[in-house]
PDB file of C-alpha atoms in Angstrom:
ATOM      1  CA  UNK C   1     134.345 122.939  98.920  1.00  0.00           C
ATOM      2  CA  UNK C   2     135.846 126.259  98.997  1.00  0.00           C
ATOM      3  CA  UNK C   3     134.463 129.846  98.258  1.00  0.00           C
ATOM      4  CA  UNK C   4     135.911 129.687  94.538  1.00  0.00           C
ATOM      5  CA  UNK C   5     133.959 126.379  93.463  1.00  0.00           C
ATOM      6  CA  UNK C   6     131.020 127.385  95.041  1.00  0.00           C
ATOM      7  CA  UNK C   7     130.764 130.531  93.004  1.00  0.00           C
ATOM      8  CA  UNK C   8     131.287 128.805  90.008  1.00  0.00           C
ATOM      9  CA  UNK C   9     128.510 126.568  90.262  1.00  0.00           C
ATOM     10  CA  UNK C  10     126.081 128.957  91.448  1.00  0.00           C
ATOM     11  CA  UNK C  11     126.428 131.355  88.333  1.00  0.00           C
ATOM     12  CA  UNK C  12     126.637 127.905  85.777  1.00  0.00           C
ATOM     13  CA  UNK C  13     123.196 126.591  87.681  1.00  0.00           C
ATOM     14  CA  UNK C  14     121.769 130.705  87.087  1.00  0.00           C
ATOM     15  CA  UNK C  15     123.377 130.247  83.259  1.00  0.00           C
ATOM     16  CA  UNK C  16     121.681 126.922  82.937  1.00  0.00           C
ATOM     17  CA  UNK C  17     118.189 128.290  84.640  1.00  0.00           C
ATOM     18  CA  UNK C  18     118.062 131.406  82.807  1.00  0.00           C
ATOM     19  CA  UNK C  19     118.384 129.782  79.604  1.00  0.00           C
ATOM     20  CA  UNK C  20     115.719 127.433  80.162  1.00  0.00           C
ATOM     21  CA  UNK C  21     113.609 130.908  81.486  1.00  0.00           C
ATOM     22  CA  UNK C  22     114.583 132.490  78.066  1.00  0.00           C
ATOM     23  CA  UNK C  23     113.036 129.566  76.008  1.00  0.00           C
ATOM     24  CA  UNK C  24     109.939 129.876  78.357  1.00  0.00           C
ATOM     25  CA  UNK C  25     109.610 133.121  77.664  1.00  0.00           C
ATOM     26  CA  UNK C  26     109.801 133.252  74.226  1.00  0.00           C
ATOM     27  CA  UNK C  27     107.772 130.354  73.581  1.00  0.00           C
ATOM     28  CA  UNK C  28     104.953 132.099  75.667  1.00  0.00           C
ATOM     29  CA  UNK C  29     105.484 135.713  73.607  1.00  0.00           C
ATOM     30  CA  UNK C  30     105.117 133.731  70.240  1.00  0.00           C
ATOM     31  CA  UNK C  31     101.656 131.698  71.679  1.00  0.00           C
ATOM     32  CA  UNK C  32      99.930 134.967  72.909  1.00  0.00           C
ATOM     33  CA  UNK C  33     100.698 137.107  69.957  1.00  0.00           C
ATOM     34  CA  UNK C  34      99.407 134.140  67.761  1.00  0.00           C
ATOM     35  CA  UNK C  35      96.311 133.397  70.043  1.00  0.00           C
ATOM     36  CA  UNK C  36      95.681 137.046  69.978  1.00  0.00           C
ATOM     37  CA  UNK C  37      95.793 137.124  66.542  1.00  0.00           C
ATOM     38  CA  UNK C  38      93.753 134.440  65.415  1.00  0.00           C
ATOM     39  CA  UNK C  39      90.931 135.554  67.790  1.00  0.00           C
ATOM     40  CA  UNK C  40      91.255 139.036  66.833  1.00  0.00           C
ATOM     41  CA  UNK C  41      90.797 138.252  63.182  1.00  0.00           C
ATOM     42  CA  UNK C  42      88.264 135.650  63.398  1.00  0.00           C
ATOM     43  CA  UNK C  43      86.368 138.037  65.164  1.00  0.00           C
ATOM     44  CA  UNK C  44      86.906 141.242  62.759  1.00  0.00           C
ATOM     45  CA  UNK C  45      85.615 138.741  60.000  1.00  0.00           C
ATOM     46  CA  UNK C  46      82.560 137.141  62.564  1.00  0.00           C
ATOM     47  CA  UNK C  47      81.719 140.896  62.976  1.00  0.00           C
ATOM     48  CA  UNK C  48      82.143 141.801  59.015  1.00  0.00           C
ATOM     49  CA  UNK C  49      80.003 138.682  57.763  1.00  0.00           C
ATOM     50  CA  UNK C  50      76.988 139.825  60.473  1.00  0.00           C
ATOM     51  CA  UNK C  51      76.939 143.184  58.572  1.00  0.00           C
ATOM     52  CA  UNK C  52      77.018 141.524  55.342  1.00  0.00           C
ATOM     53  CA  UNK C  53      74.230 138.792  55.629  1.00  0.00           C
ATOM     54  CA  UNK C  54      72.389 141.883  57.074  1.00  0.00           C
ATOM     55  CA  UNK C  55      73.134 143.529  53.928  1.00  0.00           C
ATOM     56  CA  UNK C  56      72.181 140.789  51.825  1.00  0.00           C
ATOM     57  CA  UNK C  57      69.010 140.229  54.115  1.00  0.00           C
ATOM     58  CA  UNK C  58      68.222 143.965  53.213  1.00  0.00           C
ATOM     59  CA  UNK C  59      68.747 143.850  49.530  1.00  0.00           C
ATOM     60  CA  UNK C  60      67.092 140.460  49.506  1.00  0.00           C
ATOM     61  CA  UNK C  61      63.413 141.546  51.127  1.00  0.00           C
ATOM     62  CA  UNK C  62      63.453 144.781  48.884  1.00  0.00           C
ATOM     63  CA  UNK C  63      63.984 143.143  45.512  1.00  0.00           C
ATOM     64  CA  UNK C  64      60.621 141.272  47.104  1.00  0.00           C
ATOM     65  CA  UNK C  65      59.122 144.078  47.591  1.00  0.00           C
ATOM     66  CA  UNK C  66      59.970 145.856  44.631  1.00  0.00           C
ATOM     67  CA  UNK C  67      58.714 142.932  42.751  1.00  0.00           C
ATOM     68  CA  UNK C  68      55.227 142.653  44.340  1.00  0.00           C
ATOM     69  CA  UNK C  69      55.217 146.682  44.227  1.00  0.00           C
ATOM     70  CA  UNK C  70      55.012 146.511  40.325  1.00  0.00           C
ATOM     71  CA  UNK C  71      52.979 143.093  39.963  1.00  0.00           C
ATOM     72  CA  UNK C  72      50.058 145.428  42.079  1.00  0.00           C
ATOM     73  CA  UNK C  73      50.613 148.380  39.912  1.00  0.00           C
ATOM     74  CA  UNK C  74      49.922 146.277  36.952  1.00  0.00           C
ATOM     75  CA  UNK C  75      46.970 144.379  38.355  1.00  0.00           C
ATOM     76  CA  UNK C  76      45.344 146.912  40.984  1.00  0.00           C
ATOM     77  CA  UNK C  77      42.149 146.871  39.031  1.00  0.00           C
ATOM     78  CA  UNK C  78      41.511 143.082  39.376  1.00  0.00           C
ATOM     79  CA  UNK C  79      41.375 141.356  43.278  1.00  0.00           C
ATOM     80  CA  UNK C  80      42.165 137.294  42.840  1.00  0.00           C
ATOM     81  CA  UNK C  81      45.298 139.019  40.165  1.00  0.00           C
ATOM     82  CA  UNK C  82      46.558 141.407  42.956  1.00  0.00           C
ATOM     83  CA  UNK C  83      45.891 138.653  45.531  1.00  0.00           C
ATOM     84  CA  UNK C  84      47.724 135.974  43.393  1.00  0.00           C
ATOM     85  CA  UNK C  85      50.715 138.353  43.093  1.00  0.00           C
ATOM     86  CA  UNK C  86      50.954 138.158  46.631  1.00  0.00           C
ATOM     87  CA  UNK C  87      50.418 134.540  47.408  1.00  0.00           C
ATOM     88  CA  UNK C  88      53.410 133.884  44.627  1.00  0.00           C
ATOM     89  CA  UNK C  89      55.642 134.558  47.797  1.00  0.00           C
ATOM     90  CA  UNK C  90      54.087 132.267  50.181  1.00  0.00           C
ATOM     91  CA  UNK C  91      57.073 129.952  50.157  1.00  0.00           C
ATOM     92  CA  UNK C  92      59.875 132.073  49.933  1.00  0.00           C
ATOM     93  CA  UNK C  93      62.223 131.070  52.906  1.00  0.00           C
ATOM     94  CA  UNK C  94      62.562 133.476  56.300  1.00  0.00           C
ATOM     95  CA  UNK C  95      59.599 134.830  55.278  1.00  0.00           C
ATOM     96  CA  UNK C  96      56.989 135.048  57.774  1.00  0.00           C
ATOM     97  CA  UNK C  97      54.170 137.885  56.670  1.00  0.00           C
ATOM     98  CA  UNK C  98      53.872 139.986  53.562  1.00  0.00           C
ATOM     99  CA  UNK C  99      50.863 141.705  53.014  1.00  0.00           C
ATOM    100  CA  UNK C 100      49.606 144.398  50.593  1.00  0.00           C
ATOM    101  CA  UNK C 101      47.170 147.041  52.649  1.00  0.00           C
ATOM    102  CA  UNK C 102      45.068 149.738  50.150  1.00  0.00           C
ATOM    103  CA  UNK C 103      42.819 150.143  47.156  1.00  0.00           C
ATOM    104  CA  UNK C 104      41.856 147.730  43.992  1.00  0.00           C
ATOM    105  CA  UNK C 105      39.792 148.708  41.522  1.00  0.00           C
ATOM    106  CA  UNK C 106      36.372 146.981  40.968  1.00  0.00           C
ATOM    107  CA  UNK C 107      34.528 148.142  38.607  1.00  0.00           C
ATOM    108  CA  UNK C 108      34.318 152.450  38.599  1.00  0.00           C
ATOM    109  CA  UNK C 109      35.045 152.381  42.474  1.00  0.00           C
ATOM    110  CA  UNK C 110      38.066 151.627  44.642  1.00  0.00           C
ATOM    111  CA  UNK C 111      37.848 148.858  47.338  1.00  0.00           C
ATOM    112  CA  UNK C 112      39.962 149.130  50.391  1.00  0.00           C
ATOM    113  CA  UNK C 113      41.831 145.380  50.622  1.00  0.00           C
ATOM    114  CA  UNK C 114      44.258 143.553  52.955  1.00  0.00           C
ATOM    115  CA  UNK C 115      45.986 140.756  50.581  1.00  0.00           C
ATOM    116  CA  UNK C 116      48.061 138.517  52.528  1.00  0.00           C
ATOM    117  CA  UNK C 117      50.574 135.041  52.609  1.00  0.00           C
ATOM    118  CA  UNK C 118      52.302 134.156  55.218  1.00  0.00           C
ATOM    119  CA  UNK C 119      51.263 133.072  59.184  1.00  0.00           C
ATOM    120  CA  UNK C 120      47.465 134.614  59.252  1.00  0.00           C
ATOM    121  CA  UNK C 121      47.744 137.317  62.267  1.00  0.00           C
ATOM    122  CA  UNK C 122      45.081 138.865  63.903  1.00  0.00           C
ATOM    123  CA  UNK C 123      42.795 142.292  62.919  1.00  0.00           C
ATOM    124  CA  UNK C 124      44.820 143.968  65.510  1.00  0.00           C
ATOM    125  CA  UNK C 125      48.198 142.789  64.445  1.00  0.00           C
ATOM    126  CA  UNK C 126      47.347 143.695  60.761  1.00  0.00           C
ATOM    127  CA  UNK C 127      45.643 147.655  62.338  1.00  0.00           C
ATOM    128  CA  UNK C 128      49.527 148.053  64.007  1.00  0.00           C
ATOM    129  CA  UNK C 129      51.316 146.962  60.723  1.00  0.00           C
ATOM    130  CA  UNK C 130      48.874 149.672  59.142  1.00  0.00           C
ATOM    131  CA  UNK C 131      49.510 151.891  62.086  1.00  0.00           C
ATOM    132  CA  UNK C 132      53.638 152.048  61.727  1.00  0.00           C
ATOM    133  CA  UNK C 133      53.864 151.956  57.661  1.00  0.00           C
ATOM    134  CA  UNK C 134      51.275 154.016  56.150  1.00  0.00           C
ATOM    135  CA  UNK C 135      53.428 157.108  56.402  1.00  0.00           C
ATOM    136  CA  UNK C 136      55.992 155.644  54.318  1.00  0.00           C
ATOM    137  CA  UNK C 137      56.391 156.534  50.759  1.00  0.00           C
ATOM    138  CA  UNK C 138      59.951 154.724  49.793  1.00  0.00           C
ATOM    139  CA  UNK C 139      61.238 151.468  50.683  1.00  0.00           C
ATOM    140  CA  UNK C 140      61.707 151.292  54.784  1.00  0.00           C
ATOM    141  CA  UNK C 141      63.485 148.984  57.179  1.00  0.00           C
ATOM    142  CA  UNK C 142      62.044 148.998  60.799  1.00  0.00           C
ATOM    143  CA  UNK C 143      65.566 149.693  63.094  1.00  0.00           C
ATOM    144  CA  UNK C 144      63.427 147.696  65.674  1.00  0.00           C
ATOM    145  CA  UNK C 145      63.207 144.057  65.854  1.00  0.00           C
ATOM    146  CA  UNK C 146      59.209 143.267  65.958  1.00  0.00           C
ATOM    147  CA  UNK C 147      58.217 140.676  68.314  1.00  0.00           C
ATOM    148  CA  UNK C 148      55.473 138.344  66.750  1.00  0.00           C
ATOM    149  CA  UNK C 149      53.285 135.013  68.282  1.00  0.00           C
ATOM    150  CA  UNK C 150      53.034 132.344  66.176  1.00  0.00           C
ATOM    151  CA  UNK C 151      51.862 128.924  67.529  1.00  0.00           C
ATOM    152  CA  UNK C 152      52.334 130.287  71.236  1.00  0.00           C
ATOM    153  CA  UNK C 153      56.155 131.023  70.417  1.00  0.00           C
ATOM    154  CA  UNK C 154      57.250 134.614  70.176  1.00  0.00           C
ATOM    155  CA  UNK C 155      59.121 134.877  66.759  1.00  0.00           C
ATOM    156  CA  UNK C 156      61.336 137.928  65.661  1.00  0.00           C
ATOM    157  CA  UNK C 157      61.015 139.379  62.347  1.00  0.00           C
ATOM    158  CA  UNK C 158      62.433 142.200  60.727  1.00  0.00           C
ATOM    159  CA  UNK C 159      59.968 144.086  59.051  1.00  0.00           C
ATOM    160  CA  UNK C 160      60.314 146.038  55.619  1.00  0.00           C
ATOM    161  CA  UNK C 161      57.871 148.166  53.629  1.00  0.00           C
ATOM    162  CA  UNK C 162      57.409 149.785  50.470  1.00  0.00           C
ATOM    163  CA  UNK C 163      54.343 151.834  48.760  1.00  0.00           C
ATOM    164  CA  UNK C 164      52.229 151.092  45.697  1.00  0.00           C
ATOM    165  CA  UNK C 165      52.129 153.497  43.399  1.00  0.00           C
ATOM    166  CA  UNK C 166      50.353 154.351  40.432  1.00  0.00           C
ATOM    167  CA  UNK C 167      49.983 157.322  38.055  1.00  0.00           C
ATOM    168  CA  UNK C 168      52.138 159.232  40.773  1.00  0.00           C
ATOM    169  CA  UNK C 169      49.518 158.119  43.835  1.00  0.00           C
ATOM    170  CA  UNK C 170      49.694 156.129  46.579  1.00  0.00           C
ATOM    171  CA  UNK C 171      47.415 153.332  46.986  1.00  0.00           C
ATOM    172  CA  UNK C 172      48.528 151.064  49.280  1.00  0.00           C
ATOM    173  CA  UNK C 173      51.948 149.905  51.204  1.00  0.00           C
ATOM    174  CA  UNK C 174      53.374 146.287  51.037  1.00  0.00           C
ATOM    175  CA  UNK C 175      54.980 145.525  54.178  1.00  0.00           C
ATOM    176  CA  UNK C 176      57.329 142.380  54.975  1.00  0.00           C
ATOM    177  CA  UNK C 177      58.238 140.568  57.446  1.00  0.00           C
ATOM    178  CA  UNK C 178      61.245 138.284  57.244  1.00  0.00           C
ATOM    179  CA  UNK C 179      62.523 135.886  60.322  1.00  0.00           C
ATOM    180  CA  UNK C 180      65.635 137.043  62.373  1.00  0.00           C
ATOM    181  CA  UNK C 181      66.213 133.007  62.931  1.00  0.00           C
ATOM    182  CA  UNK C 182      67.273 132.512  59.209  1.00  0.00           C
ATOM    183  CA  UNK C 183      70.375 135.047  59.489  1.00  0.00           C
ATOM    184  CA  UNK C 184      71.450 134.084  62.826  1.00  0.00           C
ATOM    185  CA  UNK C 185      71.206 130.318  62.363  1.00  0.00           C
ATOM    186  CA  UNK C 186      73.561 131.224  59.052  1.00  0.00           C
ATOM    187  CA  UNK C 187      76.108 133.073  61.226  1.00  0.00           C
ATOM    188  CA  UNK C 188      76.153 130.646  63.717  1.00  0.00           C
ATOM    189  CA  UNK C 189      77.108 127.906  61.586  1.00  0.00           C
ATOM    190  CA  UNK C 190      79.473 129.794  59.724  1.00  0.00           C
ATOM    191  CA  UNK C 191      80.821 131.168  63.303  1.00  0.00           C
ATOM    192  CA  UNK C 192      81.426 127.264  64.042  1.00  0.00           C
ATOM    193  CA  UNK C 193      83.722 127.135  60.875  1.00  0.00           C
ATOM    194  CA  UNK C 194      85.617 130.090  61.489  1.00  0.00           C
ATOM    195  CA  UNK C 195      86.072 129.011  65.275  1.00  0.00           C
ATOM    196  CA  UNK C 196      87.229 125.169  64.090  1.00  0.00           C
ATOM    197  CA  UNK C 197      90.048 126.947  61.498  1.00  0.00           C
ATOM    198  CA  UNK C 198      91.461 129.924  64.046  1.00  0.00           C
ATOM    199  CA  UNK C 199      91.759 127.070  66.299  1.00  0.00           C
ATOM    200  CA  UNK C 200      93.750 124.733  63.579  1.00  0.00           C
ATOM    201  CA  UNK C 201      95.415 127.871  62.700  1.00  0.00           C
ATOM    202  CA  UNK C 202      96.306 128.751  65.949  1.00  0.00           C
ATOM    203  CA  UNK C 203      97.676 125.120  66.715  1.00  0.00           C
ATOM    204  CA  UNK C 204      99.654 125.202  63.894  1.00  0.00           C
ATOM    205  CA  UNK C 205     101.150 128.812  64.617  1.00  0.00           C
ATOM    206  CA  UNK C 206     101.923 127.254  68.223  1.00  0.00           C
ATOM    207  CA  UNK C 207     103.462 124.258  66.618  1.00  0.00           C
ATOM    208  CA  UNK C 208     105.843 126.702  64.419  1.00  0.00           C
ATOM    209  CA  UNK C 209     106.271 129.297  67.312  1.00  0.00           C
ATOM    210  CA  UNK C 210     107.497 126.468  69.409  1.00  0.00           C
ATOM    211  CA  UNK C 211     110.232 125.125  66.898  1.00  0.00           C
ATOM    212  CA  UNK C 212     111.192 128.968  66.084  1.00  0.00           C
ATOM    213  CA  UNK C 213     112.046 129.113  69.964  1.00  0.00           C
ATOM    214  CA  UNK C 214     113.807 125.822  69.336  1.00  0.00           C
ATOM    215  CA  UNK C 215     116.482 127.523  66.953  1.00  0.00           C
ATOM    216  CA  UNK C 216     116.589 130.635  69.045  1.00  0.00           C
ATOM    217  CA  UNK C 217     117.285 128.884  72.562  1.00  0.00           C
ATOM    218  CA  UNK C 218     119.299 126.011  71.475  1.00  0.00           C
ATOM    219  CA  UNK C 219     122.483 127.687  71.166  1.00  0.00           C
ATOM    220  CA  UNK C 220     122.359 129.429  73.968  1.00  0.00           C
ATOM    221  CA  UNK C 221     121.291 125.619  75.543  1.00  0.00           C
ATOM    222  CA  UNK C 222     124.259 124.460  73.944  1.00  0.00           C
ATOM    223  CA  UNK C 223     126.620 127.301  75.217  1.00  0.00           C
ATOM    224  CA  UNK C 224     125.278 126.512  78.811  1.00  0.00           C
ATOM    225  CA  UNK C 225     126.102 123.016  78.180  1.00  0.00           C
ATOM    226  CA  UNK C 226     129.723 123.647  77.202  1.00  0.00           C
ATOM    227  CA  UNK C 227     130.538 125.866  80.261  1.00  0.00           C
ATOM    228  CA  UNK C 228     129.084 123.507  82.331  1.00  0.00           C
ATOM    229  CA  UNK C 229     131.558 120.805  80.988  1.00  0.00           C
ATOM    230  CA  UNK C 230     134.069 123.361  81.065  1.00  0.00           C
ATOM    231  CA  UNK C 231     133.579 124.056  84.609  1.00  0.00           C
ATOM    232  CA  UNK C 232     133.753 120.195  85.485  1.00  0.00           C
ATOM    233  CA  UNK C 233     137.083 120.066  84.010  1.00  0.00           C
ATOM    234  CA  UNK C 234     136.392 118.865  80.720  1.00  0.00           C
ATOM    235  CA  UNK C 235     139.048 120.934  78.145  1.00  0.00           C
ATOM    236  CA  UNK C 236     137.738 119.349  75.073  1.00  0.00           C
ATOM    237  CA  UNK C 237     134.518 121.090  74.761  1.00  0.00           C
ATOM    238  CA  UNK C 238     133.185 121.867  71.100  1.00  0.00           C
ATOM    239  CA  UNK C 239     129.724 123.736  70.771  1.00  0.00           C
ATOM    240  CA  UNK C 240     129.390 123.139  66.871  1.00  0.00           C
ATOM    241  CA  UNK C 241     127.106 126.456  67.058  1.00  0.00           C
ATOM    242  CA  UNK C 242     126.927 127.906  63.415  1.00  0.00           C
ATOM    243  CA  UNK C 243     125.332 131.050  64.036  1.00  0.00           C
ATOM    244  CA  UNK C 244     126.301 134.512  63.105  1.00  0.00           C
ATOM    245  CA  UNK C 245     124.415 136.770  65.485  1.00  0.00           C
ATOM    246  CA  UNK C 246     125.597 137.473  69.098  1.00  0.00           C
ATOM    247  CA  UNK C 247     125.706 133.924  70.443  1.00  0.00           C
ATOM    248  CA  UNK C 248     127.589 132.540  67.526  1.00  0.00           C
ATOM    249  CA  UNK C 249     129.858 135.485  68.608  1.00  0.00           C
ATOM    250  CA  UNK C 250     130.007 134.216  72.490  1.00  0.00           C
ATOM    251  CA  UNK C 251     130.501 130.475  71.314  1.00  0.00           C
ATOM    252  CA  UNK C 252     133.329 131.249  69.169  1.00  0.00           C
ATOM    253  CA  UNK C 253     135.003 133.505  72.333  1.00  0.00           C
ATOM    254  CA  UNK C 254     134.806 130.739  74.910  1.00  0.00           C
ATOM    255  CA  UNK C 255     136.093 127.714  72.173  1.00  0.00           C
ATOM    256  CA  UNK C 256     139.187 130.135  71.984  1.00  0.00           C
ATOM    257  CA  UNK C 257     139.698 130.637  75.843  1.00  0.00           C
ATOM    258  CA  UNK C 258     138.980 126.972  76.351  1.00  0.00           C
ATOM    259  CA  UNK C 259     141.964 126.597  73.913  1.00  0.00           C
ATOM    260  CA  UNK C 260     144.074 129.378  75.811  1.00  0.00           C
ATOM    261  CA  UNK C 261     143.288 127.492  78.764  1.00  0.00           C
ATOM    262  CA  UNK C 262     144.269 123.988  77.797  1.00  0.00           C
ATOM    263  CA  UNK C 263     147.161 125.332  76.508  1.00  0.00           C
ATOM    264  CA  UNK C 264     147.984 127.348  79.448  1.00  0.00           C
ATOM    265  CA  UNK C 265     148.156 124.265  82.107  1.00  0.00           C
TER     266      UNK C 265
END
């Protein structure tokens, strides 16, 4: 074999391996910009649905409180009314404590109460709820997770509170406490769903990116093909590529100097 052929089928074997290269390549672009894309939105809208069942968490416990706040005002000066008012929330889900703390009329005087539904907690548990919300004299959202015991597990609760007030005084603040366990078992399962569809998504995107590549690297699979014929000796070569872009261009230059050629010997 002399210098001549050898050259010739070295550069048709590169032609023939950088093709296939070229379709690797551009099948692995399109994957990672559509895996990186799927997980970057579904977790922009994992992140965005947090903050809103937060939101709706927040909104949620002080309608509650607002609620109880002006079922007390009405009844302050009676105890099994004001109590009842409370109680009416015992079953209200992700609830775990609500409790009203301060004065009820009983006759001419004013009785110091603690009205409660919910797990019963301990005189010292109810003296630190006292402790951290009597200052408060507008609706108020602990920024702290509070760590509770209930039934020797430790629970976490948010905890919101709101005074009573009547004939512009404060008598007493309602505080809430309402389990961390409902909201994240929500965003969990809703995190499952959004995991199962970026994952069809992303299939699907792969499935598409895949026969995009197709119709990018099969002319130029097809071109590869039709010099490698050429250079066996075959004269009758037709591509059949009908693209206009810079391929099509290339195919339509070597048909014509496989025609000069053949015409030529």
């Amino acid at each position: 074999m002399d210098k001549k052929e050898v050259r010739r089928l070295f550069f048709l074997s590169l032609f023939e391996f950088l093709s296939k290269r070229i379709k690797a390549k551009v099948v692995f672009f399109e994957v990672t910009i559509v895996l990186l894309v799927s997980v970057s939105l579904g977790l922009m809208f994992t992140l965005y649905l947090e903050k809103t069942l937060l939101q709706k968490a927040d909104i949620f416990c002080e309608r509650i409180l607002k609620d109880l706040s002006k079922s007390i005002e009405y009844n302050y000066i009676s105890i099994p009314a004001a109590d009842e008012a409370v109680k009416s929330f015992q079953n209200t889900l992700g609830l775990v404590y609500i409790g009203y703390n301060g004065f009820v009329v009983t006759g001419d005087d004013l009785k110091k109460v603690n009205l409660s539904a919910g797990y019963n907690f301990s005189e010292d548990v109810l003296k630190e709820i006292e402790k951290r919300t009597r200052q408060h004299n507008a609706f108020h959202k602990n920024t702290e997770l509070i760590e509770v015991k209930i039934n020797d597990l430790i629970v976490k609760v948010y905890e919101y509170s709101m005074p009573v007030i009547v004939n512009s005084k404060k008598i007493g603040v309602i505080t809430l406490w309402y389990s961390e366990k409902i909201i994240t078992d929500e965003i969990n399962a809703i995190k499952i769903l959004i995991i199962f569809v970026t994952c069809v998504v992303a299939l699907f995107a792969i499935f598409l990116s895949v026969k995009v590549s197709d119709g990018i690297v099969k002319p130029i699979m097809q071109l590869t093909d039709g010099v490698k014929k050429f250079g066996m000796g075959e004269f009758n070569v037709k591509l059949h590529i009908n693209v206009k872009d810079e391929i099509g261009i290339l195919a339509k230059s070597f048909e014509e100097m496989v025609v000069s050629v053949k015409e030529k010997l």
